[in-house]
Amino acid sequence: IKDTFVNYPYTPHKEEIMKSYRPTIRSMEISDMMISPNRNFLDNFWRELSMKIECEPKAFKYNASELDYKVF
């Protein structure tokens, strides 16, 4: 996992190893959000990363649903 964090910002997205790096980064972010309510690390991580890579981060925002999911 250490290599993933060290190498991810400097690895071109076309490289085969990125197929391994990206899911690892995503899963670590999700795990951290579940464990720690403090988002400072994640915010800093993504800010630093965005300054090193050419990707443009995307976010999706969904409105709260009024459906009663208990019915399902």
PDB file of N, CA and C in Angstrom:
ATOM      1  N   ILE A   1       0.833  -1.189   0.000  1.00  0.00           N
ATOM      2  CA  ILE A   1       0.000   0.000   0.000  1.00  0.00           C
ATOM      3  C   ILE A   1       0.876   1.251   0.000  1.00  0.00           C
ATOM      4  N   LYS A   2       1.994   1.180   0.696  1.00  0.00           N
ATOM      5  CA  LYS A   2       2.890   2.336   0.737  1.00  0.00           C
ATOM      6  C   LYS A   2       3.311   2.745  -0.675  1.00  0.00           C
ATOM      7  N   ASP A   3       3.688   1.774  -1.498  1.00  0.00           N
ATOM      8  CA  ASP A   3       4.103   2.080  -2.873  1.00  0.00           C
ATOM      9  C   ASP A   3       2.995   2.765  -3.658  1.00  0.00           C
ATOM     10  N   THR A   4       1.771   2.369  -3.394  1.00  0.00           N
ATOM     11  CA  THR A   4       0.633   2.980  -4.083  1.00  0.00           C
ATOM     12  C   THR A   4       0.573   4.472  -3.789  1.00  0.00           C
ATOM     13  N   PHE A   5       0.654   4.848  -2.518  1.00  0.00           N
ATOM     14  CA  PHE A   5       0.584   6.261  -2.146  1.00  0.00           C
ATOM     15  C   PHE A   5       1.800   7.042  -2.643  1.00  0.00           C
ATOM     16  N   VAL A   6       2.952   6.405  -2.624  1.00  0.00           N
ATOM     17  CA  VAL A   6       4.170   7.081  -3.069  1.00  0.00           C
ATOM     18  C   VAL A   6       4.178   7.266  -4.586  1.00  0.00           C
ATOM     19  N   ASN A   7       3.777   6.236  -5.319  1.00  0.00           N
ATOM     20  CA  ASN A   7       3.906   6.256  -6.776  1.00  0.00           C
ATOM     21  C   ASN A   7       2.704   6.803  -7.530  1.00  0.00           C
ATOM     22  N   TYR A   8       1.534   6.755  -6.945  1.00  0.00           N
ATOM     23  CA  TYR A   8       0.317   7.155  -7.652  1.00  0.00           C
ATOM     24  C   TYR A   8       0.406   8.542  -8.298  1.00  0.00           C
ATOM     25  N   PRO A   9       0.845   9.564  -7.576  1.00  0.00           N
ATOM     26  CA  PRO A   9       0.860  10.902  -8.182  1.00  0.00           C
ATOM     27  C   PRO A   9       1.817  11.041  -9.365  1.00  0.00           C
ATOM     28  N   TYR A  10       2.780  10.132  -9.467  1.00  0.00           N
ATOM     29  CA  TYR A  10       3.814  10.257 -10.498  1.00  0.00           C
ATOM     30  C   TYR A  10       3.692   9.217 -11.609  1.00  0.00           C
ATOM     31  N   THR A  11       2.666   8.396 -11.546  1.00  0.00           N
ATOM     32  CA  THR A  11       2.480   7.338 -12.542  1.00  0.00           C
ATOM     33  C   THR A  11       1.471   7.791 -13.594  1.00  0.00           C
ATOM     34  N   PRO A  12       1.842   7.723 -14.872  1.00  0.00           N
ATOM     35  CA  PRO A  12       0.887   8.096 -15.927  1.00  0.00           C
ATOM     36  C   PRO A  12      -0.354   7.200 -15.885  1.00  0.00           C
ATOM     37  N   HIS A  13      -1.489   7.767 -16.151  1.00  0.00           N
ATOM     38  CA  HIS A  13      -2.740   7.017 -16.059  1.00  0.00           C
ATOM     39  C   HIS A  13      -2.832   5.879 -17.063  1.00  0.00           C
ATOM     40  N   LYS A  14      -2.044   5.928 -18.105  1.00  0.00           N
ATOM     41  CA  LYS A  14      -2.066   4.863 -19.111  1.00  0.00           C
ATOM     42  C   LYS A  14      -1.274   3.631 -18.675  1.00  0.00           C
ATOM     43  N   GLU A  15      -0.464   3.768 -17.631  1.00  0.00           N
ATOM     44  CA  GLU A  15       0.324   2.635 -17.141  1.00  0.00           C
ATOM     45  C   GLU A  15      -0.588   1.553 -16.571  1.00  0.00           C
ATOM     46  N   GLU A  16      -0.237   0.317 -16.814  1.00  0.00           N
ATOM     47  CA  GLU A  16      -1.032  -0.831 -16.360  1.00  0.00           C
ATOM     48  C   GLU A  16      -1.193  -0.860 -14.835  1.00  0.00           C
ATOM     49  N   ILE A  17      -0.167  -0.452 -14.108  1.00  0.00           N
ATOM     50  CA  ILE A  17      -0.213  -0.504 -12.640  1.00  0.00           C
ATOM     51  C   ILE A  17      -1.308   0.400 -12.069  1.00  0.00           C
ATOM     52  N   MET A  18      -1.738   1.391 -12.834  1.00  0.00           N
ATOM     53  CA  MET A  18      -2.804   2.278 -12.354  1.00  0.00           C
ATOM     54  C   MET A  18      -4.112   1.530 -12.138  1.00  0.00           C
ATOM     55  N   LYS A  19      -4.288   0.413 -12.822  1.00  0.00           N
ATOM     56  CA  LYS A  19      -5.483  -0.410 -12.604  1.00  0.00           C
ATOM     57  C   LYS A  19      -5.492  -0.975 -11.189  1.00  0.00           C
ATOM     58  N   SER A  20      -4.344  -1.050 -10.586  1.00  0.00           N
ATOM     59  CA  SER A  20      -4.236  -1.494  -9.194  1.00  0.00           C
ATOM     60  C   SER A  20      -4.248  -0.297  -8.235  1.00  0.00           C
ATOM     61  N   TYR A  21      -3.554   0.756  -8.605  1.00  0.00           N
ATOM     62  CA  TYR A  21      -3.450   1.923  -7.728  1.00  0.00           C
ATOM     63  C   TYR A  21      -4.796   2.593  -7.465  1.00  0.00           C
ATOM     64  N   ARG A  22      -5.575   2.842  -8.507  1.00  0.00           N
ATOM     65  CA  ARG A  22      -6.820   3.603  -8.341  1.00  0.00           C
ATOM     66  C   ARG A  22      -7.797   2.950  -7.366  1.00  0.00           C
ATOM     67  N   PRO A  23      -8.090   1.652  -7.491  1.00  0.00           N
ATOM     68  CA  PRO A  23      -9.017   1.042  -6.518  1.00  0.00           C
ATOM     69  C   PRO A  23      -8.475   1.075  -5.086  1.00  0.00           C
ATOM     70  N   THR A  24      -7.163   0.955  -4.953  1.00  0.00           N
ATOM     71  CA  THR A  24      -6.568   0.998  -3.615  1.00  0.00           C
ATOM     72  C   THR A  24      -6.767   2.373  -2.991  1.00  0.00           C
ATOM     73  N   ILE A  25      -6.510   3.414  -3.757  1.00  0.00           N
ATOM     74  CA  ILE A  25      -6.700   4.780  -3.260  1.00  0.00           C
ATOM     75  C   ILE A  25      -8.158   5.006  -2.875  1.00  0.00           C
ATOM     76  N   ARG A  26      -9.067   4.587  -3.729  1.00  0.00           N
ATOM     77  CA  ARG A  26     -10.504   4.782  -3.449  1.00  0.00           C
ATOM     78  C   ARG A  26     -10.936   4.030  -2.195  1.00  0.00           C
ATOM     79  N   SER A  27     -10.503   2.787  -2.074  1.00  0.00           N
ATOM     80  CA  SER A  27     -10.927   1.995  -0.912  1.00  0.00           C
ATOM     81  C   SER A  27     -10.355   2.555   0.385  1.00  0.00           C
ATOM     82  N   MET A  28      -9.141   3.070   0.328  1.00  0.00           N
ATOM     83  CA  MET A  28      -8.556   3.672   1.526  1.00  0.00           C
ATOM     84  C   MET A  28      -9.323   4.932   1.927  1.00  0.00           C
ATOM     85  N   GLU A  29      -9.757   5.691   0.953  1.00  0.00           N
ATOM     86  CA  GLU A  29     -10.525   6.897   1.257  1.00  0.00           C
ATOM     87  C   GLU A  29     -11.851   6.532   1.911  1.00  0.00           C
ATOM     88  N   ILE A  30     -12.529   5.560   1.368  1.00  0.00           N
ATOM     89  CA  ILE A  30     -13.815   5.132   1.928  1.00  0.00           C
ATOM     90  C   ILE A  30     -13.630   4.593   3.339  1.00  0.00           C
ATOM     91  N   SER A  31     -12.590   3.787   3.544  1.00  0.00           N
ATOM     92  CA  SER A  31     -12.318   3.239   4.877  1.00  0.00           C
ATOM     93  C   SER A  31     -12.053   4.352   5.874  1.00  0.00           C
ATOM     94  N   ASP A  32     -11.266   5.330   5.466  1.00  0.00           N
ATOM     95  CA  ASP A  32     -10.934   6.421   6.377  1.00  0.00           C
ATOM     96  C   ASP A  32     -12.173   7.239   6.729  1.00  0.00           C
ATOM     97  N   MET A  33     -13.054   7.444   5.774  1.00  0.00           N
ATOM     98  CA  MET A  33     -14.274   8.203   6.046  1.00  0.00           C
ATOM     99  C   MET A  33     -15.164   7.472   7.040  1.00  0.00           C
ATOM    100  N   MET A  34     -15.141   6.151   7.028  1.00  0.00           N
ATOM    101  CA  MET A  34     -15.975   5.375   7.943  1.00  0.00           C
ATOM    102  C   MET A  34     -15.389   5.365   9.352  1.00  0.00           C
ATOM    103  N   ILE A  35     -14.079   5.399   9.445  1.00  0.00           N
ATOM    104  CA  ILE A  35     -13.405   5.294  10.734  1.00  0.00           C
ATOM    105  C   ILE A  35     -13.268   6.654  11.412  1.00  0.00           C
ATOM    106  N   SER A  36     -12.898   7.656  10.641  1.00  0.00           N
ATOM    107  CA  SER A  36     -12.577   8.958  11.220  1.00  0.00           C
ATOM    108  C   SER A  36     -13.496  10.053  10.698  1.00  0.00           C
ATOM    109  N   PRO A  37     -14.144  10.767  11.599  1.00  0.00           N
ATOM    110  CA  PRO A  37     -14.976  11.880  11.146  1.00  0.00           C
ATOM    111  C   PRO A  37     -14.132  13.093  10.725  1.00  0.00           C
ATOM    112  N   ASN A  38     -12.839  13.073  11.052  1.00  0.00           N
ATOM    113  CA  ASN A  38     -11.943  14.176  10.716  1.00  0.00           C
ATOM    114  C   ASN A  38     -11.493  14.033   9.266  1.00  0.00           C
ATOM    115  N   ARG A  39     -11.894  14.940   8.429  1.00  0.00           N
ATOM    116  CA  ARG A  39     -11.590  14.855   7.002  1.00  0.00           C
ATOM    117  C   ARG A  39     -10.321  15.612   6.620  1.00  0.00           C
ATOM    118  N   ASN A  40      -9.575  16.124   7.576  1.00  0.00           N
ATOM    119  CA  ASN A  40      -8.382  16.905   7.248  1.00  0.00           C
ATOM    120  C   ASN A  40      -7.400  16.132   6.385  1.00  0.00           C
ATOM    121  N   PHE A  41      -7.125  14.882   6.764  1.00  0.00           N
ATOM    122  CA  PHE A  41      -6.167  14.099   5.987  1.00  0.00           C
ATOM    123  C   PHE A  41      -6.639  13.931   4.553  1.00  0.00           C
ATOM    124  N   LEU A  42      -7.902  13.527   4.381  1.00  0.00           N
ATOM    125  CA  LEU A  42      -8.423  13.306   3.028  1.00  0.00           C
ATOM    126  C   LEU A  42      -8.430  14.583   2.209  1.00  0.00           C
ATOM    127  N   ASP A  43      -8.843  15.672   2.803  1.00  0.00           N
ATOM    128  CA  ASP A  43      -8.861  16.940   2.082  1.00  0.00           C
ATOM    129  C   ASP A  43      -7.457  17.338   1.640  1.00  0.00           C
ATOM    130  N   ASN A  44      -6.496  17.191   2.538  1.00  0.00           N
ATOM    131  CA  ASN A  44      -5.109  17.522   2.198  1.00  0.00           C
ATOM    132  C   ASN A  44      -4.551  16.572   1.149  1.00  0.00           C
ATOM    133  N   PHE A  45      -4.851  15.292   1.290  1.00  0.00           N
ATOM    134  CA  PHE A  45      -4.371  14.299   0.327  1.00  0.00           C
ATOM    135  C   PHE A  45      -4.847  14.637  -1.079  1.00  0.00           C
ATOM    136  N   TRP A  46      -6.150  14.865  -1.249  1.00  0.00           N
ATOM    137  CA  TRP A  46      -6.698  15.138  -2.580  1.00  0.00           C
ATOM    138  C   TRP A  46      -6.239  16.491  -3.110  1.00  0.00           C
ATOM    139  N   ARG A  47      -6.040  17.469  -2.244  1.00  0.00           N
ATOM    140  CA  ARG A  47      -5.539  18.774  -2.694  1.00  0.00           C
ATOM    141  C   ARG A  47      -4.113  18.625  -3.220  1.00  0.00           C
ATOM    142  N   GLU A  48      -3.268  17.946  -2.451  1.00  0.00           N
ATOM    143  CA  GLU A  48      -1.881  17.731  -2.883  1.00  0.00           C
ATOM    144  C   GLU A  48      -1.833  16.920  -4.178  1.00  0.00           C
ATOM    145  N   LEU A  49      -2.635  15.900  -4.245  1.00  0.00           N
ATOM    146  CA  LEU A  49      -2.650  15.043  -5.423  1.00  0.00           C
ATOM    147  C   LEU A  49      -3.102  15.816  -6.654  1.00  0.00           C
ATOM    148  N   SER A  50      -4.106  16.635  -6.496  1.00  0.00           N
ATOM    149  CA  SER A  50      -4.624  17.377  -7.649  1.00  0.00           C
ATOM    150  C   SER A  50      -3.606  18.377  -8.187  1.00  0.00           C
ATOM    151  N   MET A  51      -2.674  18.799  -7.358  1.00  0.00           N
ATOM    152  CA  MET A  51      -1.637  19.712  -7.832  1.00  0.00           C
ATOM    153  C   MET A  51      -0.535  18.974  -8.591  1.00  0.00           C
ATOM    154  N   LYS A  52      -0.471  17.649  -8.429  1.00  0.00           N
ATOM    155  CA  LYS A  52       0.595  16.869  -9.055  1.00  0.00           C
ATOM    156  C   LYS A  52       0.164  16.145 -10.320  1.00  0.00           C
ATOM    157  N   ILE A  53      -1.123  15.999 -10.539  1.00  0.00           N
ATOM    158  CA  ILE A  53      -1.602  15.238 -11.690  1.00  0.00           C
ATOM    159  C   ILE A  53      -2.454  16.114 -12.596  1.00  0.00           C
ATOM    160  N   GLU A  54      -2.670  15.613 -13.806  1.00  0.00           N
ATOM    161  CA  GLU A  54      -3.440  16.379 -14.783  1.00  0.00           C
ATOM    162  C   GLU A  54      -4.935  16.093 -14.725  1.00  0.00           C
ATOM    163  N   CYS A  55      -5.351  15.125 -13.940  1.00  0.00           N
ATOM    164  CA  CYS A  55      -6.771  14.765 -13.864  1.00  0.00           C
ATOM    165  C   CYS A  55      -7.574  15.895 -13.230  1.00  0.00           C
ATOM    166  N   GLU A  56      -8.815  15.967 -13.626  1.00  0.00           N
ATOM    167  CA  GLU A  56      -9.733  16.899 -12.996  1.00  0.00           C
ATOM    168  C   GLU A  56     -10.706  16.097 -12.150  1.00  0.00           C
ATOM    169  N   PRO A  57     -10.655  16.264 -10.823  1.00  0.00           N
ATOM    170  CA  PRO A  57     -11.562  15.496  -9.969  1.00  0.00           C
ATOM    171  C   PRO A  57     -13.019  15.854 -10.249  1.00  0.00           C
ATOM    172  N   LYS A  58     -13.854  14.868 -10.180  1.00  0.00           N
ATOM    173  CA  LYS A  58     -15.288  15.051 -10.390  1.00  0.00           C
ATOM    174  C   LYS A  58     -16.016  14.647  -9.114  1.00  0.00           C
ATOM    175  N   ALA A  59     -17.128  15.272  -8.880  1.00  0.00           N
ATOM    176  CA  ALA A  59     -17.964  14.912  -7.734  1.00  0.00           C
ATOM    177  C   ALA A  59     -19.409  14.886  -8.195  1.00  0.00           C
ATOM    178  N   PHE A  60     -20.163  13.999  -7.615  1.00  0.00           N
ATOM    179  CA  PHE A  60     -21.576  13.888  -7.926  1.00  0.00           C
ATOM    180  C   PHE A  60     -22.362  14.212  -6.670  1.00  0.00           C
ATOM    181  N   LYS A  61     -23.376  15.029  -6.819  1.00  0.00           N
ATOM    182  CA  LYS A  61     -24.215  15.374  -5.682  1.00  0.00           C
ATOM    183  C   LYS A  61     -25.642  14.965  -6.023  1.00  0.00           C
ATOM    184  N   TYR A  62     -26.221  14.186  -5.146  1.00  0.00           N
ATOM    185  CA  TYR A  62     -27.584  13.719  -5.350  1.00  0.00           C
ATOM    186  C   TYR A  62     -28.493  14.340  -4.304  1.00  0.00           C
ATOM    187  N   ASN A  63     -29.667  14.695  -4.713  1.00  0.00           N
ATOM    188  CA  ASN A  63     -30.653  15.188  -3.760  1.00  0.00           C
ATOM    189  C   ASN A  63     -31.150  14.035  -2.901  1.00  0.00           C
ATOM    190  N   ALA A  64     -31.507  14.332  -1.679  1.00  0.00           N
ATOM    191  CA  ALA A  64     -32.035  13.299  -0.791  1.00  0.00           C
ATOM    192  C   ALA A  64     -33.324  12.743  -1.385  1.00  0.00           C
ATOM    193  N   SER A  65     -33.441  11.442  -1.308  1.00  0.00           N
ATOM    194  CA  SER A  65     -34.625  10.789  -1.855  1.00  0.00           C
ATOM    195  C   SER A  65     -35.745  10.780  -0.822  1.00  0.00           C
ATOM    196  N   GLU A  66     -36.947  10.928  -1.303  1.00  0.00           N
ATOM    197  CA  GLU A  66     -38.105  10.886  -0.413  1.00  0.00           C
ATOM    198  C   GLU A  66     -38.750   9.501  -0.410  1.00  0.00           C
ATOM    199  N   LEU A  67     -38.156   8.568  -1.122  1.00  0.00           N
ATOM    200  CA  LEU A  67     -38.706   7.212  -1.167  1.00  0.00           C
ATOM    201  C   LEU A  67     -38.526   6.516   0.175  1.00  0.00           C
ATOM    202  N   ASP A  68     -39.460   5.681   0.511  1.00  0.00           N
ATOM    203  CA  ASP A  68     -39.361   4.874   1.726  1.00  0.00           C
ATOM    204  C   ASP A  68     -38.730   3.539   1.337  1.00  0.00           C
ATOM    205  N   TYR A  69     -37.427   3.425   1.559  1.00  0.00           N
ATOM    206  CA  TYR A  69     -36.711   2.227   1.134  1.00  0.00           C
ATOM    207  C   TYR A  69     -37.047   1.004   1.983  1.00  0.00           C
ATOM    208  N   LYS A  70     -37.683   1.197   3.120  1.00  0.00           N
ATOM    209  CA  LYS A  70     -38.069   0.060   3.954  1.00  0.00           C
ATOM    210  C   LYS A  70     -39.085  -0.820   3.242  1.00  0.00           C
ATOM    211  N   VAL A  71     -39.816  -0.243   2.299  1.00  0.00           N
ATOM    212  CA  VAL A  71     -40.800  -1.012   1.535  1.00  0.00           C
ATOM    213  C   VAL A  71     -40.101  -2.107   0.734  1.00  0.00           C
ATOM    214  N   PHE A  72     -38.895  -1.829   0.269  1.00  0.00           N
ATOM    215  CA  PHE A  72     -38.161  -2.789  -0.541  1.00  0.00           C
ATOM    216  C   PHE A  72     -37.532  -3.823   0.342  1.00  0.00           C
TER     217      PHE A  72
END
